[in-house]
Amino acid sequence: MKVVTITSKLLAPAVAKDLSSEFLKPFYKEFPDGEPYIRFDRRFDDEEVLFIQTTYPDQDKRLHEIYFAVHTFKRCGVKKVGAVIPYLAYMRQDRDFSEELGIGYEAISARVVVKNLENCGIDELYTVDVHSTEILKQSSIFVDNLDPSHLFSKYITKRKIKKPLIVAPDKNARPKVLNIANSLDTDYLFLEKERDRVTGKIKTKDLLSSLKAENVVIIDDMISTGDTIVESCRAIRKAGAKNIFAMCTHALMVKDAEEKIIRQGIEIISTDSIENKFSKISLAPLIVKLFKD
Ligand code: R5P
């Protein structure tokens, strides 16, 4: 099996190394207007390819690179393309919310993106901690959404964070928080978050009692604007929390997210689904486990 990437520059070679597979990068350049040009200087007759490619930053270009590369693999004789898209963009808009809002018709972006991934020739699609699995469940190809919870537990243990209280900032994070708290045999807390669908503003309900835990670890699928983490922090600090860590799978860190969070004295820890300075947990073991015979 050949492991190929354009954008997952640390994760893909790490996976290739652990699988003892050849690692390849296509010739890549941008046309003067920014459109991607991709070229493979060989054929892949009857070979299997594992294409590892994240889709942030610059999600539209990253997705087009996937469509172009996978289409080319098939033209070059590849028998099977497994695509690992550790962060799959557009999955938050997985339905038309317009009825609730009383306005027009919304694009169901997640459905269109998954359709395009199917159509370009991917045989198996793997992603990690996707925001919503609804659309993936309807896919015509094999799809697997990988759960990184045990990697988070391992990291918390390695960092020797004593008696951590594992916190879910919203409903979406609850299953992961339960997994992590159970595996560490420690306490957990579910916060109540509300989002105004029109303004996008969020509010976390204050806690009714004070917290005993000194160390709090907030777990989320992604940090985008950072508002969820900052609001969660406000509520738990008010209840007495001291050391707060924010752990997420996907650190998008949009605009001033980093500044807003660091100002609260919170350490940010994420996986390498998006490679940046917060990528302290590698997803490589999760991916390698799938393909190691
Ligand atoms: C929401 O349901 C998600 O699980 C995240 O909590 C959210 O997307 C984080 O976004 P932000 O950092 O903009 O609050």
mmCIF file of C-alpha atoms and ligand atoms in Angstrom:
data_model
loop_
_atom_site.group_PDB
_atom_site.id
_atom_site.type_symbol
_atom_site.label_atom_id
_atom_site.label_comp_id
_atom_site.label_asym_id
_atom_site.label_seq_id
_atom_site.Cartn_x
_atom_site.Cartn_y
_atom_site.Cartn_z
ATOM 1 C CA MET A 1 0.000 0.000 0.000
ATOM 2 C CA LYS A 2 1.254 3.477 -0.859
ATOM 3 C CA VAL A 3 0.579 6.377 1.511
ATOM 4 C CA VAL A 4 0.075 9.699 -0.244
ATOM 5 C CA THR A 5 -0.630 13.238 0.919
ATOM 6 C CA ILE A 6 -0.565 16.831 -0.169
ATOM 7 C CA THR A 7 -1.470 18.609 3.086
ATOM 8 C CA SER A 8 -1.113 16.211 6.029
ATOM 9 C CA LYS A 9 2.644 16.666 5.999
ATOM 10 C CA LEU A 10 3.386 15.220 9.447
ATOM 11 C CA LEU A 11 0.561 12.742 9.907
ATOM 12 C CA ALA A 12 0.867 10.938 6.549
ATOM 13 C CA PRO A 13 4.614 10.154 6.769
ATOM 14 C CA ALA A 14 4.119 9.012 10.387
ATOM 15 C CA VAL A 15 1.405 6.579 9.255
ATOM 16 C CA ALA A 16 3.540 5.370 6.319
ATOM 17 C CA LYS A 17 6.487 4.746 8.653
ATOM 18 C CA ASP A 18 4.424 2.722 11.116
ATOM 19 C CA LEU A 19 2.855 0.708 8.298
ATOM 20 C CA SER A 20 6.271 0.218 6.651
ATOM 21 C CA SER A 21 4.654 1.577 3.474
ATOM 22 C CA GLU A 22 6.126 3.755 0.769
ATOM 23 C CA PHE A 23 5.279 7.434 1.247
ATOM 24 C CA LEU A 24 4.653 9.578 -1.821
ATOM 25 C CA LYS A 25 3.805 13.180 -2.583
ATOM 26 C CA PRO A 26 2.632 14.247 -6.026
ATOM 27 C CA PHE A 27 4.245 17.063 -7.934
ATOM 28 C CA TYR A 28 2.179 20.039 -6.826
ATOM 29 C CA LYS A 29 2.006 23.638 -7.893
ATOM 30 C CA GLU A 30 -0.556 26.385 -8.164
ATOM 31 C CA PHE A 31 -1.528 28.086 -11.370
ATOM 32 C CA PRO A 32 -1.145 31.888 -11.263
ATOM 33 C CA ASP A 33 -4.795 32.265 -10.204
ATOM 34 C CA GLY A 34 -4.287 29.844 -7.314
ATOM 35 C CA GLU A 35 -5.889 26.732 -8.855
ATOM 36 C CA PRO A 36 -4.074 23.527 -7.820
ATOM 37 C CA TYR A 37 -2.062 21.451 -10.341
ATOM 38 C CA ILE A 38 -1.313 17.854 -9.348
ATOM 39 C CA ARG A 39 0.822 15.309 -11.178
ATOM 40 C CA PHE A 40 1.920 11.753 -10.379
ATOM 41 C CA ASP A 41 4.997 10.671 -12.322
ATOM 42 C CA ARG A 42 4.187 6.956 -12.279
ATOM 43 C CA ARG A 43 1.385 4.447 -12.650
ATOM 44 C CA PHE A 44 -0.179 2.533 -9.743
ATOM 45 C CA ASP A 45 -1.415 -0.561 -11.578
ATOM 46 C CA ASP A 46 -3.262 -2.883 -9.191
ATOM 47 C CA GLU A 47 -1.922 -1.044 -6.143
ATOM 48 C CA GLU A 48 -3.829 0.231 -3.125
ATOM 49 C CA VAL A 49 -3.446 3.831 -2.073
ATOM 50 C CA LEU A 50 -4.103 5.385 1.285
ATOM 51 C CA PHE A 51 -4.591 9.083 0.634
ATOM 52 C CA ILE A 52 -4.351 11.112 3.842
ATOM 53 C CA GLN A 53 -5.466 14.669 3.395
ATOM 54 C CA THR A 54 -6.956 17.141 5.803
ATOM 55 C CA THR A 55 -9.317 19.863 4.595
ATOM 56 C CA TYR A 56 -8.357 22.891 6.670
ATOM 57 C CA PRO A 57 -7.193 25.598 6.279
ATOM 58 C CA ASP A 58 -8.551 26.580 2.862
ATOM 59 C CA GLN A 59 -11.252 23.913 2.776
ATOM 60 C CA ASP A 60 -12.399 24.429 -0.818
ATOM 61 C CA LYS A 61 -8.924 24.064 -2.269
ATOM 62 C CA ARG A 62 -8.171 21.057 -0.048
ATOM 63 C CA LEU A 63 -11.388 19.329 -1.175
ATOM 64 C CA HIS A 64 -10.618 19.994 -4.822
ATOM 65 C CA GLU A 65 -7.151 18.516 -4.325
ATOM 66 C CA ILE A 66 -8.844 15.345 -3.058
ATOM 67 C CA TYR A 67 -11.210 15.185 -6.056
ATOM 68 C CA PHE A 68 -8.334 15.752 -8.503
ATOM 69 C CA ALA A 69 -5.881 13.335 -6.856
ATOM 70 C CA VAL A 70 -8.371 10.489 -6.443
ATOM 71 C CA HIS A 71 -9.624 10.870 -10.018
ATOM 72 C CA THR A 72 -5.995 10.685 -11.185
ATOM 73 C CA PHE A 73 -5.242 7.605 -9.043
ATOM 74 C CA LYS A 74 -8.031 5.774 -10.806
ATOM 75 C CA ARG A 75 -6.710 6.838 -14.226
ATOM 76 C CA CYS A 76 -3.270 5.538 -13.174
ATOM 77 C CA GLY A 77 -4.582 2.055 -12.408
ATOM 78 C CA VAL A 78 -5.081 2.179 -8.623
ATOM 79 C CA LYS A 79 -7.145 -0.803 -7.491
ATOM 80 C CA LYS A 80 -8.499 0.729 -4.309
ATOM 81 C CA VAL A 81 -8.386 4.229 -2.834
ATOM 82 C CA GLY A 82 -8.821 4.602 0.894
ATOM 83 C CA ALA A 83 -9.126 8.265 1.790
ATOM 84 C CA VAL A 84 -8.392 9.345 5.337
ATOM 85 C CA ILE A 85 -9.727 12.859 5.790
ATOM 86 C CA PRO A 86 -8.930 13.534 9.453
ATOM 87 C CA TYR A 87 -10.799 16.826 9.462
ATOM 88 C CA LEU A 88 -13.685 16.793 7.022
ATOM 89 C CA ALA A 89 -14.934 20.306 6.339
ATOM 90 C CA TYR A 90 -18.583 21.323 5.862
ATOM 91 C CA MET A 91 -20.023 18.587 8.092
ATOM 92 C CA ARG A 92 -21.726 21.018 10.466
ATOM 93 C CA GLN A 93 -24.348 22.030 7.927
ATOM 94 C CA ASP A 94 -25.867 18.551 7.758
ATOM 95 C CA ARG A 95 -29.508 19.583 7.337
ATOM 96 C CA ASP A 96 -31.735 22.425 6.298
ATOM 97 C CA PHE A 97 -32.368 24.439 9.478
ATOM 98 C CA SER A 98 -34.470 27.037 7.633
ATOM 99 C CA GLU A 99 -37.791 25.812 8.981
ATOM 100 C CA GLU A 100 -36.612 26.587 12.546
ATOM 101 C CA LEU A 101 -35.359 29.977 11.374
ATOM 102 C CA GLY A 102 -38.376 30.766 9.195
ATOM 103 C CA ILE A 103 -36.166 31.853 6.283
ATOM 104 C CA GLY A 104 -35.710 30.406 2.767
ATOM 105 C CA TYR A 105 -33.924 27.165 1.917
ATOM 106 C CA GLU A 106 -30.451 26.377 3.173
ATOM 107 C CA ALA A 107 -27.843 24.409 1.251
ATOM 108 C CA ILE A 108 -27.142 21.062 2.917
ATOM 109 C CA SER A 109 -23.408 21.448 2.389
ATOM 110 C CA ALA A 110 -22.416 18.186 4.109
ATOM 111 C CA ARG A 111 -24.545 16.150 1.695
ATOM 112 C CA VAL A 112 -22.991 17.787 -1.386
ATOM 113 C CA VAL A 113 -19.426 17.334 -0.121
ATOM 114 C CA VAL A 114 -19.961 13.638 0.681
ATOM 115 C CA LYS A 115 -21.591 13.094 -2.744
ATOM 116 C CA ASN A 116 -18.562 14.675 -4.443
ATOM 117 C CA LEU A 117 -16.187 12.466 -2.447
ATOM 118 C CA GLU A 118 -18.140 9.384 -3.538
ATOM 119 C CA ASN A 119 -18.222 10.513 -7.166
ATOM 120 C CA CYS A 120 -14.504 11.234 -7.514
ATOM 121 C CA GLY A 121 -13.719 7.540 -6.960
ATOM 122 C CA ILE A 122 -12.952 7.036 -3.264
ATOM 123 C CA ASP A 123 -13.624 3.417 -2.321
ATOM 124 C CA GLU A 124 -13.380 3.759 1.459
ATOM 125 C CA LEU A 125 -13.651 6.975 3.419
ATOM 126 C CA TYR A 126 -12.280 7.418 6.932
ATOM 127 C CA THR A 127 -12.667 10.531 8.992
ATOM 128 C CA VAL A 128 -12.181 11.400 12.653
ATOM 129 C CA ASP A 129 -14.660 12.718 15.221
ATOM 130 C CA VAL A 130 -16.876 14.214 12.554
ATOM 131 C CA HIS A 131 -19.299 16.831 13.848
ATOM 132 C CA SER A 132 -22.357 14.986 12.572
ATOM 133 C CA THR A 133 -22.543 11.419 11.290
ATOM 134 C CA GLU A 134 -26.038 11.749 9.788
ATOM 135 C CA ILE A 135 -24.930 12.364 6.209
ATOM 136 C CA LEU A 136 -22.099 9.835 6.379
ATOM 137 C CA LYS A 137 -24.612 7.142 7.316
ATOM 138 C CA GLN A 138 -26.379 7.710 3.990
ATOM 139 C CA SER A 139 -23.207 7.320 1.914
ATOM 140 C CA SER A 140 -23.032 4.732 -0.874
ATOM 141 C CA ILE A 141 -19.375 3.896 -0.087
ATOM 142 C CA PHE A 142 -17.835 2.418 3.065
ATOM 143 C CA VAL A 143 -17.413 5.187 5.662
ATOM 144 C CA ASP A 144 -15.884 5.021 9.122
ATOM 145 C CA ASN A 145 -15.837 7.808 11.694
ATOM 146 C CA LEU A 146 -12.880 7.173 14.024
ATOM 147 C CA ASP A 147 -13.100 7.964 17.715
ATOM 148 C CA PRO A 148 -9.908 9.457 19.204
ATOM 149 C CA SER A 149 -11.127 9.304 22.863
ATOM 150 C CA HIS A 150 -8.539 6.760 24.002
ATOM 151 C CA LEU A 151 -5.733 8.960 22.633
ATOM 152 C CA PHE A 152 -7.047 11.813 24.796
ATOM 153 C CA SER A 153 -7.114 9.554 27.877
ATOM 154 C CA LYS A 154 -3.555 8.432 27.194
ATOM 155 C CA TYR A 155 -2.400 12.034 26.859
ATOM 156 C CA ILE A 156 -4.059 13.093 30.121
ATOM 157 C CA THR A 157 -2.330 10.199 31.876
ATOM 158 C CA LYS A 158 1.021 11.017 30.260
ATOM 159 C CA ARG A 159 0.723 14.660 31.351
ATOM 160 C CA LYS A 160 -0.001 13.479 34.920
ATOM 161 C CA ILE A 161 -3.017 15.776 35.234
ATOM 162 C CA LYS A 162 -4.179 14.806 38.722
ATOM 163 C CA LYS A 163 -7.827 13.831 39.294
ATOM 164 C CA PRO A 164 -9.082 15.701 36.244
ATOM 165 C CA LEU A 165 -12.724 16.653 35.971
ATOM 166 C CA ILE A 166 -13.645 15.911 32.349
ATOM 167 C CA VAL A 167 -16.101 18.488 31.018
ATOM 168 C CA ALA A 168 -18.433 18.418 28.016
ATOM 169 C CA PRO A 169 -19.193 21.965 26.822
ATOM 170 C CA ASP A 170 -22.331 20.792 25.004
ATOM 171 C CA LYS A 171 -24.461 17.755 24.159
ATOM 172 C CA ASN A 172 -22.316 16.809 21.193
ATOM 173 C CA ALA A 173 -19.238 16.220 23.369
ATOM 174 C CA ARG A 174 -20.981 14.041 25.955
ATOM 175 C CA PRO A 175 -20.261 10.532 24.566
ATOM 176 C CA LYS A 176 -16.555 11.348 24.236
ATOM 177 C CA VAL A 177 -16.421 12.820 27.726
ATOM 178 C CA LEU A 178 -18.096 9.719 29.181
ATOM 179 C CA ASN A 179 -15.586 7.455 27.407
ATOM 180 C CA ILE A 180 -12.624 9.441 28.658
ATOM 181 C CA ALA A 181 -13.885 9.832 32.240
ATOM 182 C CA ASN A 182 -14.702 6.105 32.435
ATOM 183 C CA SER A 183 -11.337 5.041 31.098
ATOM 184 C CA LEU A 184 -9.539 7.329 33.568
ATOM 185 C CA ASP A 185 -11.933 6.437 36.388
ATOM 186 C CA THR A 186 -12.515 10.104 37.123
ATOM 187 C CA ASP A 187 -15.457 12.523 37.410
ATOM 188 C CA TYR A 188 -17.212 14.286 34.582
ATOM 189 C CA LEU A 189 -19.528 17.237 34.124
ATOM 190 C CA PHE A 190 -21.992 18.117 31.364
ATOM 191 C CA LEU A 191 -22.432 21.828 30.691
ATOM 192 C CA GLU A 192 -25.551 23.285 29.062
ATOM 193 C CA LYS A 193 -24.796 25.436 26.024
ATOM 194 C CA GLU A 194 -27.328 27.351 23.972
ATOM 195 C CA ARG A 195 -26.664 28.877 20.568
ATOM 196 C CA ASP A 196 -28.753 31.616 18.982
ATOM 197 C CA ARG A 197 -29.300 30.205 15.467
ATOM 198 C CA VAL A 198 -29.477 33.653 13.883
ATOM 199 C CA THR A 199 -26.622 35.535 15.570
ATOM 200 C CA GLY A 200 -24.570 32.390 16.300
ATOM 201 C CA LYS A 201 -23.889 33.730 19.817
ATOM 202 C CA ILE A 202 -23.531 31.108 22.521
ATOM 203 C CA LYS A 203 -24.293 31.101 26.240
ATOM 204 C CA THR A 204 -23.329 28.474 28.828
ATOM 205 C CA LYS A 205 -25.558 28.125 31.878
ATOM 206 C CA ASP A 206 -23.936 28.878 35.242
ATOM 207 C CA LEU A 207 -23.402 25.924 37.562
ATOM 208 C CA LEU A 208 -25.643 25.571 40.595
ATOM 209 C CA SER A 209 -22.925 24.295 42.930
ATOM 210 C CA SER A 210 -19.204 24.885 43.320
ATOM 211 C CA LEU A 211 -16.558 22.569 41.880
ATOM 212 C CA LYS A 212 -14.145 20.603 44.020
ATOM 213 C CA ALA A 213 -11.780 19.610 41.208
ATOM 214 C CA GLU A 214 -8.552 21.592 40.815
ATOM 215 C CA ASN A 215 -7.870 20.342 37.302
ATOM 216 C CA VAL A 216 -10.492 20.596 34.615
ATOM 217 C CA VAL A 217 -10.192 19.258 31.076
ATOM 218 C CA ILE A 218 -12.771 20.519 28.586
ATOM 219 C CA ILE A 219 -13.201 18.163 25.629
ATOM 220 C CA ASP A 220 -14.695 19.262 22.313
ATOM 221 C CA ASP A 221 -14.701 18.040 18.741
ATOM 222 C CA MET A 222 -13.385 21.357 17.466
ATOM 223 C CA ILE A 223 -12.272 24.813 18.469
ATOM 224 C CA SER A 224 -13.371 27.251 15.799
ATOM 225 C CA THR A 225 -13.952 30.804 17.066
ATOM 226 C CA GLY A 226 -13.032 29.716 20.602
ATOM 227 C CA ASP A 227 -16.308 31.049 22.036
ATOM 228 C CA THR A 228 -17.460 27.647 23.320
ATOM 229 C CA ILE A 229 -14.248 27.166 25.297
ATOM 230 C CA VAL A 230 -14.274 30.737 26.636
ATOM 231 C CA GLU A 231 -17.932 30.459 27.744
ATOM 232 C CA SER A 232 -17.329 27.046 29.346
ATOM 233 C CA CYS A 233 -14.314 28.480 31.122
ATOM 234 C CA ARG A 234 -16.351 31.413 32.436
ATOM 235 C CA ALA A 235 -18.946 29.067 33.926
ATOM 236 C CA ILE A 236 -16.487 26.647 35.515
ATOM 237 C CA ARG A 237 -14.144 29.343 36.835
ATOM 238 C CA LYS A 238 -17.130 31.005 38.491
ATOM 239 C CA ALA A 239 -17.739 27.645 40.198
ATOM 240 C CA GLY A 240 -14.137 27.528 41.481
ATOM 241 C CA ALA A 241 -12.052 25.658 38.872
ATOM 242 C CA LYS A 242 -8.323 26.496 38.889
ATOM 243 C CA ASN A 243 -6.316 24.775 36.141
ATOM 244 C CA ILE A 244 -8.177 24.442 32.875
ATOM 245 C CA PHE A 245 -7.083 22.559 29.750
ATOM 246 C CA ALA A 246 -8.978 22.669 26.455
ATOM 247 C CA MET A 247 -8.638 19.500 24.415
ATOM 248 C CA CYS A 248 -10.108 19.101 20.971
ATOM 249 C CA THR A 249 -9.775 16.902 17.935
ATOM 250 C CA HIS A 250 -9.761 19.709 15.376
ATOM 251 C CA ALA A 251 -8.061 23.021 16.207
ATOM 252 C CA LEU A 252 -9.328 25.335 13.498
ATOM 253 C CA MET A 253 -8.442 28.398 15.584
ATOM 254 C CA VAL A 254 -10.342 30.950 13.516
ATOM 255 C CA LYS A 255 -9.249 34.617 13.750
ATOM 256 C CA ASP A 256 -8.409 35.563 17.361
ATOM 257 C CA ALA A 257 -9.497 32.218 18.908
ATOM 258 C CA GLU A 258 -6.025 31.507 20.268
ATOM 259 C CA GLU A 259 -5.699 34.910 21.907
ATOM 260 C CA LYS A 260 -9.183 34.685 23.474
ATOM 261 C CA ILE A 261 -8.454 31.274 24.994
ATOM 262 C CA ILE A 262 -4.888 31.914 26.122
ATOM 263 C CA ARG A 263 -6.068 35.135 27.818
ATOM 264 C CA GLN A 264 -8.168 32.902 30.096
ATOM 265 C CA GLY A 265 -5.026 31.019 31.138
ATOM 266 C CA ILE A 266 -6.137 27.848 29.360
ATOM 267 C CA GLU A 267 -3.739 25.445 27.653
ATOM 268 C CA ILE A 268 -4.899 24.247 24.230
ATOM 269 C CA ILE A 269 -4.226 20.648 23.198
ATOM 270 C CA SER A 270 -5.365 19.124 19.919
ATOM 271 C CA THR A 271 -4.666 16.257 17.567
ATOM 272 C CA ASP A 272 -2.832 16.593 14.270
ATOM 273 C CA SER A 273 -6.046 16.339 12.223
ATOM 274 C CA ILE A 274 -5.135 19.949 11.438
ATOM 275 C CA GLU A 275 -1.406 20.452 11.791
ATOM 276 C CA ASN A 276 -0.469 23.474 13.869
ATOM 277 C CA LYS A 277 1.306 24.357 17.101
ATOM 278 C CA PHE A 278 -1.483 22.794 19.196
ATOM 279 C CA SER A 279 -1.101 19.331 17.599
ATOM 280 C CA LYS A 280 0.201 17.494 20.642
ATOM 281 C CA ILE A 281 -1.646 14.214 20.020
ATOM 282 C CA SER A 282 -0.953 12.245 16.863
ATOM 283 C CA LEU A 283 -3.788 10.387 15.153
ATOM 284 C CA ALA A 284 -1.277 8.045 13.537
ATOM 285 C CA PRO A 285 -1.924 5.095 15.939
ATOM 286 C CA LEU A 286 -5.669 5.315 15.271
ATOM 287 C CA ILE A 287 -5.127 5.135 11.497
ATOM 288 C CA VAL A 288 -2.307 2.584 11.596
ATOM 289 C CA LYS A 289 -4.467 0.190 13.648
ATOM 290 C CA LEU A 290 -6.963 0.052 10.782
ATOM 291 C CA PHE A 291 -4.489 -0.979 8.124
ATOM 292 C CA LYS A 292 -1.933 -3.074 9.985
ATOM 293 C CA ASP A 293 -2.407 -6.738 9.188
HETATM 294 C C1 R5P B 1 -20.595 22.653 18.449
HETATM 295 O O1 R5P B 1 -21.598 21.993 18.543
HETATM 296 C C2 R5P B 1 -19.240 22.056 18.403
HETATM 297 O O2 R5P B 1 -19.209 20.832 19.065
HETATM 298 C C3 R5P B 1 -18.182 22.975 18.964
HETATM 299 O O3 R5P B 1 -18.441 23.193 20.327
HETATM 300 C C4 R5P B 1 -18.176 24.270 18.247
HETATM 301 O O4 R5P B 1 -18.219 24.080 16.863
HETATM 302 C C5 R5P B 1 -16.966 25.065 18.620
HETATM 303 O O5 R5P B 1 -17.010 26.261 17.930
HETATM 304 P P1 R5P B 1 -16.525 27.624 18.564
HETATM 305 O O6 R5P B 1 -15.090 27.457 18.925
HETATM 306 O O7 R5P B 1 -16.738 28.603 17.443
HETATM 307 O O8 R5P B 1 -17.402 27.929 19.723
#
